[in-house]
CSV table of C-alpha atoms in Angstrom, one decimal:
chain,number,residue,atom,x,y,z
A,1,MET,CA,21.5,223.8,-284.8
A,2,ALA,CA,23.4,225.2,-281.9
A,3,SER,CA,21.6,222.9,-279.4
A,4,ALA,CA,22.2,219.9,-281.6
A,5,LEU,CA,25.9,220.8,-282.0
A,6,VAL,CA,26.3,221.1,-278.2
A,7,LEU,CA,25.0,217.5,-277.8
A,8,VAL,CA,27.4,216.2,-280.4
A,9,LEU,CA,30.3,218.1,-278.8
A,10,MET,CA,29.4,216.6,-275.4
A,11,MET,CA,29.6,213.1,-276.8
A,12,ALA,CA,32.8,213.8,-278.6
A,13,ALA,CA,34.3,215.4,-275.4
A,14,LEU,CA,33.3,212.3,-273.4
A,15,ILE,CA,35.0,210.0,-275.9
A,16,VAL,CA,38.2,212.1,-276.0
A,17,VAL,CA,38.5,212.4,-272.3
A,18,LEU,CA,38.0,208.6,-271.7
A,19,THR,CA,40.5,207.8,-274.5
A,20,ARG,CA,43.2,210.1,-273.2
A,21,ALA,CA,42.8,208.7,-269.7
A,22,ALA,CA,42.9,205.1,-271.0
A,23,VAL,CA,46.1,205.5,-273.0
A,24,PRO,CA,48.5,204.7,-270.1
A,25,ALA,CA,46.8,201.4,-269.4
A,26,LEU,CA,46.6,200.5,-273.1
A,27,LYS,CA,50.3,201.2,-273.5
A,28,ALA,CA,51.3,199.3,-270.4
A,29,TYR,CA,49.2,196.2,-271.0
A,30,GLY,CA,48.3,196.1,-274.6
A,31,PRO,CA,46.0,193.4,-276.0
A,32,ARG,CA,46.4,191.3,-272.9
A,33,PHE,CA,44.3,193.7,-271.0
A,34,PHE,CA,41.3,192.4,-273.0
A,35,THR,CA,42.3,188.7,-272.4
A,36,GLY,CA,43.4,188.8,-268.8
A,37,THR,CA,41.2,187.6,-265.9
A,38,SER,CA,43.0,189.2,-263.0
A,39,TRP,CA,42.3,192.7,-261.5
A,40,ARG,CA,44.8,193.7,-258.9
A,41,ALA,CA,45.8,197.3,-258.3
A,42,ASN,CA,48.6,196.7,-255.7
A,43,GLU,CA,52.0,195.3,-256.1
A,44,LEU,CA,52.7,191.9,-254.5
A,45,GLU,CA,55.9,190.8,-252.8
A,46,VAL,CA,56.4,187.0,-253.3
A,47,ASN,CA,59.2,184.5,-252.8
A,48,LYS,CA,61.5,184.1,-255.8
A,49,ARG,CA,61.5,180.5,-257.1
A,50,ASP,CA,64.0,178.7,-259.4
A,51,ALA,CA,63.2,176.7,-262.5
A,52,THR,CA,62.2,173.7,-260.4
A,53,GLY,CA,59.8,175.7,-258.3
A,54,ARG,CA,61.9,175.8,-255.2
A,55,VAL,CA,62.2,179.0,-253.1
A,56,VAL,CA,65.5,180.8,-253.6
A,57,PHE,CA,67.4,181.8,-250.4
A,58,ASP,CA,70.2,184.4,-250.0
A,59,GLU,CA,73.6,183.8,-248.2
A,60,GLU,CA,72.0,184.4,-244.8
A,61,GLY,CA,69.2,181.8,-245.4
A,62,THR,CA,66.5,184.4,-245.9
A,63,PRO,CA,64.0,183.9,-248.8
A,64,VAL,CA,64.6,186.1,-251.7
A,65,THR,CA,61.5,188.2,-252.6
A,66,VAL,CA,60.5,189.8,-255.8
A,67,LYS,CA,57.8,192.4,-256.5
A,68,VAL,CA,55.0,191.4,-258.9
A,69,PRO,CA,53.5,194.5,-260.5
A,70,ALA,CA,49.8,195.4,-260.6
A,71,GLU,CA,47.8,193.5,-263.1
A,72,PHE,CA,44.6,194.4,-264.9
A,73,GLY,CA,42.4,192.3,-267.2
A,74,ALA,CA,38.9,192.8,-268.5
A,75,LEU,CA,37.9,189.4,-269.8
A,76,HIS,CA,36.1,188.4,-266.6
A,77,VAL,CA,33.9,191.6,-266.5
A,78,VAL,CA,33.1,191.3,-270.2
A,79,TYR,CA,32.0,187.7,-269.5
A,80,GLY,CA,29.9,188.9,-266.5
A,81,THR,CA,28.3,191.6,-268.5
A,82,LEU,CA,27.4,189.3,-271.4
A,83,ALA,CA,26.2,186.4,-269.2
A,84,SER,CA,24.0,188.6,-266.9
A,85,SER,CA,22.5,190.4,-269.9
A,86,ALA,CA,21.8,187.0,-271.6
A,87,ILE,CA,20.0,185.8,-268.5
A,88,ALA,CA,18.0,189.0,-268.4
A,89,LEU,CA,16.9,188.8,-272.0
A,90,ALA,CA,16.0,185.1,-271.6
A,91,VAL,CA,13.6,186.0,-268.8
A,92,ALA,CA,12.4,189.5,-270.0
A,93,VAL,CA,11.7,188.9,-273.7
A,94,PRO,CA,8.9,186.3,-273.4
A,95,LEU,CA,7.2,188.2,-270.6
A,96,SER,CA,7.5,191.5,-272.4
A,97,LEU,CA,6.2,190.2,-275.7
A,98,GLY,CA,3.4,188.3,-274.0
A,99,THR,CA,2.4,191.5,-272.0
A,100,ALA,CA,2.4,193.6,-275.2
A,101,LEU,CA,0.2,191.1,-277.0
A,102,PHE,CA,-2.2,191.1,-274.1
A,103,LEU,CA,-2.5,194.9,-274.1
A,104,ILE,CA,-3.0,195.1,-277.9
A,105,ARG,CA,-5.2,192.0,-278.6
A,106,ILE,CA,-6.9,191.0,-275.4
A,107,ALA,CA,-7.2,193.7,-272.8
A,108,PRO,CA,-10.3,196.0,-273.0
A,109,PRO,CA,-9.4,199.8,-273.0
A,110,LYS,CA,-10.5,200.2,-269.4
A,111,LEU,CA,-7.9,197.6,-268.4
A,112,ALA,CA,-5.2,198.3,-270.9
A,113,ALA,CA,-4.8,201.9,-269.8
A,114,PRO,CA,-4.0,201.2,-266.1
A,115,VAL,CA,-1.8,198.2,-266.9
A,116,SER,CA,0.2,200.3,-269.4
A,117,PHE,CA,0.6,203.0,-266.8
A,118,LEU,CA,1.9,200.5,-264.3
A,119,VAL,CA,4.3,199.0,-266.8
A,120,GLU,CA,5.7,202.5,-267.6
A,121,PHE,CA,5.9,203.3,-263.9
A,122,LEU,CA,8.1,200.3,-263.3
A,123,ALA,CA,10.7,201.9,-265.6
A,124,ALA,CA,10.8,205.0,-263.4
A,125,ILE,CA,11.7,203.2,-260.2
A,126,PRO,CA,15.4,204.1,-259.3
A,127,SER,CA,17.8,201.3,-259.9
A,128,LEU,CA,19.0,201.6,-256.3
A,129,ALA,CA,15.6,200.6,-255.1
A,130,TYR,CA,15.7,197.5,-257.2
A,131,GLY,CA,19.1,196.7,-255.9
A,132,ILE,CA,18.1,197.0,-252.2
A,133,TRP,CA,15.1,194.8,-252.8
A,134,GLY,CA,17.2,192.3,-254.6
A,135,MET,CA,19.8,192.3,-251.8
A,136,PHE,CA,17.3,191.8,-248.9
A,137,VAL,CA,14.5,189.9,-250.6
A,138,LEU,CA,15.5,188.2,-253.9
A,139,CYS,CA,18.9,186.9,-253.0
A,140,PRO,CA,17.9,185.2,-249.7
A,141,PHE,CA,14.8,183.8,-251.5
A,142,LEU,CA,17.0,182.3,-254.3
A,143,ALA,CA,19.4,180.8,-251.8
A,144,ALA,CA,16.8,179.2,-249.5
A,145,ASN,CA,14.1,178.2,-252.0
A,146,ILE,CA,15.7,177.6,-255.3
A,147,GLU,CA,19.5,177.2,-255.3
A,148,SER,CA,19.8,175.0,-252.2
A,149,PRO,CA,17.1,172.5,-253.3
A,150,MET,CA,18.7,172.4,-256.7
A,151,PHE,CA,22.1,171.7,-255.2
A,152,HIS,CA,20.8,168.8,-253.2
A,153,ARG,CA,18.6,167.2,-255.9
A,154,LEU,CA,20.4,167.8,-259.2
A,155,SER,CA,24.1,168.0,-258.3
A,156,GLY,CA,24.5,164.2,-258.7
A,157,ILE,CA,22.9,164.0,-262.1
A,158,PRO,CA,25.3,163.4,-265.0
A,159,GLY,CA,25.6,166.4,-267.3
A,160,LEU,CA,24.5,168.9,-264.7
A,161,GLY,CA,27.6,169.0,-262.6
A,162,TRP,CA,28.9,172.2,-264.2
A,163,MET,CA,26.1,174.1,-262.7
A,164,PHE,CA,27.4,173.4,-259.2
A,165,ASP,CA,31.1,173.5,-260.0
A,166,ALA,CA,33.3,176.5,-258.9
A,167,HIS,CA,36.1,175.7,-261.4
A,168,GLY,CA,36.9,178.6,-263.6
A,169,MET,CA,39.5,179.9,-266.0
A,170,ALA,CA,41.4,181.4,-263.1
A,171,GLY,CA,41.2,180.4,-259.4
A,172,ALA,CA,40.5,177.3,-257.3
A,173,GLY,CA,37.7,174.9,-258.0
A,174,GLY,CA,35.4,172.8,-255.8
A,175,LYS,CA,31.7,172.8,-255.1
A,176,LEU,CA,29.8,176.1,-255.1
A,177,THR,CA,28.0,177.2,-251.9
A,178,PRO,CA,24.6,178.7,-252.7
A,179,THR,CA,24.4,182.2,-251.3
A,180,GLY,CA,21.9,183.9,-253.7
A,181,TYR,CA,24.5,186.6,-254.6
A,182,ASP,CA,25.5,185.4,-257.9
A,183,LEU,CA,25.1,185.7,-261.7
A,184,LEU,CA,21.5,184.4,-261.6
A,185,ALA,CA,20.4,187.1,-259.2
A,186,GLY,CA,22.1,189.8,-261.3
A,187,GLY,CA,20.4,188.5,-264.4
A,188,LEU,CA,17.0,188.4,-262.7
A,189,ILE,CA,17.3,192.0,-261.4
A,190,LEU,CA,18.3,193.2,-264.8
A,191,ALA,CA,15.3,191.3,-266.3
A,192,ILE,CA,12.9,193.1,-263.9
A,193,MET,CA,14.4,196.4,-264.9
A,194,ILE,CA,14.3,196.0,-268.7
A,195,ILE,CA,10.8,194.3,-268.8
A,196,PRO,CA,9.0,197.7,-268.7
A,197,ILE,CA,11.3,199.1,-271.5
A,198,ILE,CA,10.8,196.2,-273.9
A,199,THR,CA,7.1,196.0,-273.1
A,200,ALA,CA,6.3,199.6,-273.7
A,201,LEU,CA,8.2,199.7,-277.0
A,202,SER,CA,6.8,196.4,-278.2
A,203,ARG,CA,3.2,197.6,-277.3
A,204,ASP,CA,3.7,200.7,-279.5
A,205,ILE,CA,5.2,198.7,-282.3
A,206,LEU,CA,2.4,196.1,-282.3
A,207,ALA,CA,-0.2,198.9,-282.1
A,208,ALA,CA,1.2,200.3,-285.3
A,209,VAL,CA,0.8,197.1,-287.3
A,210,PRO,CA,-1.9,197.6,-289.9
A,211,ARG,CA,-5.2,196.0,-289.0
A,212,THR,CA,-5.4,194.6,-292.5
A,213,GLN,CA,-2.6,192.2,-291.6
A,214,VAL,CA,-4.5,190.7,-288.7
A,215,GLU,CA,-7.8,190.6,-290.5
A,216,GLY,CA,-6.1,189.1,-293.6
A,217,THR,CA,-4.6,186.2,-291.6
A,218,THR,CA,-7.9,185.6,-289.8
A,219,ALA,CA,-9.8,185.6,-293.1
A,220,LEU,CA,-7.4,182.9,-294.4
A,221,GLY,CA,-8.3,180.7,-291.5
A,222,ALA,CA,-5.5,181.4,-289.0
A,223,THR,CA,-6.1,180.8,-285.3
A,224,TRP,CA,-5.6,183.5,-282.7
A,225,TRP,CA,-2.1,182.2,-282.0
A,226,GLN,CA,-1.3,182.1,-285.7
A,227,SER,CA,-2.5,185.6,-286.3
A,228,SER,CA,-0.5,186.8,-283.3
A,229,ALA,CA,2.6,185.1,-284.7
A,230,GLY,CA,1.9,186.9,-288.0
A,231,MET,CA,1.9,190.3,-286.1
A,232,LEU,CA,5.2,189.5,-284.4
A,233,HIS,CA,6.7,188.4,-287.7
A,234,TYR,CA,5.5,191.6,-289.5
A,235,ALA,CA,7.0,193.8,-286.8
A,236,ARG,CA,10.1,191.7,-286.1
A,237,GLY,CA,12.5,194.5,-287.0
A,238,GLY,CA,11.0,196.9,-284.5
A,239,LEU,CA,10.7,194.3,-281.8
A,240,PHE,CA,14.3,193.3,-282.2
A,241,GLY,CA,15.2,197.0,-281.9
A,242,ALA,CA,13.2,197.2,-278.7
A,243,ILE,CA,15.0,194.1,-277.3
A,244,MET,CA,18.3,195.7,-278.2
A,245,LEU,CA,17.4,198.9,-276.3
A,246,GLY,CA,16.6,196.7,-273.3
A,247,LEU,CA,20.0,195.0,-273.8
A,248,ALA,CA,21.8,198.3,-273.7
A,249,ARG,CA,20.1,199.1,-270.4
A,250,ALA,CA,21.1,195.8,-269.0
A,251,ALA,CA,24.7,196.1,-270.1
A,252,GLY,CA,25.1,199.5,-268.6
A,253,GLU,CA,23.2,199.1,-265.3
A,254,THR,CA,25.4,199.7,-262.3
A,255,MET,CA,24.0,199.9,-258.7
A,256,ALA,CA,21.3,197.3,-258.8
A,257,VAL,CA,23.5,194.6,-260.3
A,258,THR,CA,26.5,195.6,-258.0
A,259,LEU,CA,24.4,194.8,-254.9
A,260,VAL,CA,23.4,191.3,-255.9
A,261,ILE,CA,26.0,189.8,-258.3
A,262,GLY,CA,28.6,188.9,-255.7
A,263,ASN,CA,31.4,191.0,-257.3
A,264,LYS,CA,34.0,188.3,-257.6
A,265,THR,CA,36.8,188.4,-260.2
A,266,GLN,CA,36.4,185.0,-261.9
A,267,ILE,CA,34.9,183.3,-265.0
A,268,VAL,CA,32.8,180.3,-263.9
A,269,LEU,CA,30.1,178.9,-266.2
A,270,SER,CA,27.6,178.2,-263.4
A,271,PRO,CA,24.9,180.8,-263.1
A,272,PHE,CA,25.1,180.2,-259.3
A,273,ALA,CA,28.6,181.6,-259.1
A,274,PRO,CA,29.5,185.1,-258.1
A,275,ALA,CA,30.6,187.3,-261.0
A,276,GLN,CA,31.3,190.9,-261.9
A,277,THR,CA,30.2,193.2,-264.7
A,278,MET,CA,32.0,196.2,-266.2
A,279,SER,CA,29.6,198.6,-264.4
A,280,SER,CA,30.0,196.9,-261.1
A,281,LEU,CA,33.8,196.9,-261.5
A,282,LEU,CA,33.8,200.6,-262.0
A,283,ALA,CA,31.6,201.1,-259.0
A,284,ASN,CA,33.6,198.9,-256.7
A,285,ASN,CA,37.1,200.2,-257.7
A,286,PHE,CA,36.4,203.9,-258.1
A,287,GLY,CA,38.8,204.5,-255.2
A,288,GLU,CA,41.7,203.1,-257.2
A,289,ALA,CA,41.6,206.1,-259.6
A,290,SER,CA,43.9,208.0,-257.2
A,291,LYS,CA,46.6,205.3,-257.1
A,292,GLY,CA,48.4,206.2,-260.3
A,293,ASP,CA,48.1,206.3,-264.0
A,294,ASN,CA,47.7,202.6,-264.6
A,295,PRO,CA,44.8,202.0,-262.2
A,296,MET,CA,43.1,205.2,-263.5
A,297,GLY,CA,43.8,204.2,-267.1
A,298,ALA,CA,42.5,200.7,-266.6
A,299,LEU,CA,39.2,202.0,-265.1
A,300,MET,CA,38.8,204.5,-267.9
A,301,LEU,CA,39.6,201.8,-270.5
A,302,ILE,CA,36.7,199.7,-269.0
A,303,ALA,CA,34.5,202.8,-269.1
A,304,LEU,CA,35.5,203.4,-272.8
A,305,LEU,CA,34.7,199.7,-273.7
A,306,LEU,CA,31.3,199.9,-272.0
A,307,LEU,CA,30.6,203.2,-273.8
A,308,ALA,CA,31.5,201.6,-277.1
A,309,ILE,CA,29.3,198.5,-276.5
A,310,SER,CA,26.4,200.6,-275.4
A,311,LEU,CA,26.8,203.0,-278.4
A,312,ILE,CA,26.9,200.1,-280.9
A,313,ILE,CA,23.8,198.5,-279.3
A,314,ASN,CA,21.9,201.7,-279.4
A,315,ILE,CA,22.8,202.4,-283.0
A,316,VAL,CA,21.6,199.0,-284.1
A,317,ALA,CA,18.5,199.3,-282.0
A,318,ARG,CA,17.6,202.8,-283.4
A,319,TYR,CA,18.2,201.6,-286.9
A,320,LEU,CA,15.9,198.6,-286.4
A,321,PHE,CA,13.3,200.6,-284.4
A,322,GLY,CA,13.1,203.2,-287.2
A,323,GLY,CA,11.9,200.4,-289.5
A,324,ALA,CA,9.5,198.9,-287.0
A,325,VAL,CA,6.4,199.1,-289.2
A,326,ARG,CA,6.5,198.6,-292.9
A,327,PRO,CA,3.9,200.0,-295.3
A,328,ALA,CA,1.3,197.5,-296.3
A,329,ALA,CA,2.0,196.0,-299.6
A,330,ALA,CA,-0.5,196.7,-302.4
A,331,HIS,CA,-2.1,193.6,-304.0
């Protein structure tokens, strides 16, 4: 009981500390913190302009300047987190479920054991190793062999222009320049990292499906694919829980995605545009924590938001994963 209580107190202390540190930023910016798209920790000195947009001069002919306070907004990092996680799930889920079905229904025991070990070993590789590989191998490969050919062949096709457009909610537009360090690279790195998690959990869930379910569908004349679809449907609650756990890992990943996503404060729909996630923002702006209450509070508010999202995802996943296998109905 004491050990369990310590764990609960640790979580409570984390929430309390983050909340107290985030209060100054929440008071200073209010709801616009969650809708803003600019992240600037320093004051700016700009020329004062009148109602017509002209620069205002003093009696000596010197432009009058005003100070623009620091500004913090989280919408762009929330978008980056959701978009990169969506790309990761789109790639990882089909591969993970296909691998799990292979291990359960096709692979002989002598093959299933080493493949399962390799899948679980991939989950133990440090995220920094994935990030370095992505930075020096994946990103240059994407830029040279995928993004550049797509830009030349597809940019003129009607309906696909948005994929190559740099216009966003904030900032200048124009055509994107393929660099490989973008939202697509971040999503692919996250997909590689969550495939072992979803695969291992899905394999265990499918292994727990009663054999009578498979035999019953086969006896009714179902093909191999139809009986496999029946297994997936039977264990859909647990499989969705496994996917949610993978989503939680993707949303909270820091170093790997920081190295490949481009780390640019913007919201651009194109997957070939640089972006930023909540985790990468924290990693890149950690030095701002010593510049005052508002920069510190803004970072802590981002951390609190990320903690809340991860906590909600894990609660949902644990609830679904707990009901992964239902007792066979009696007939």
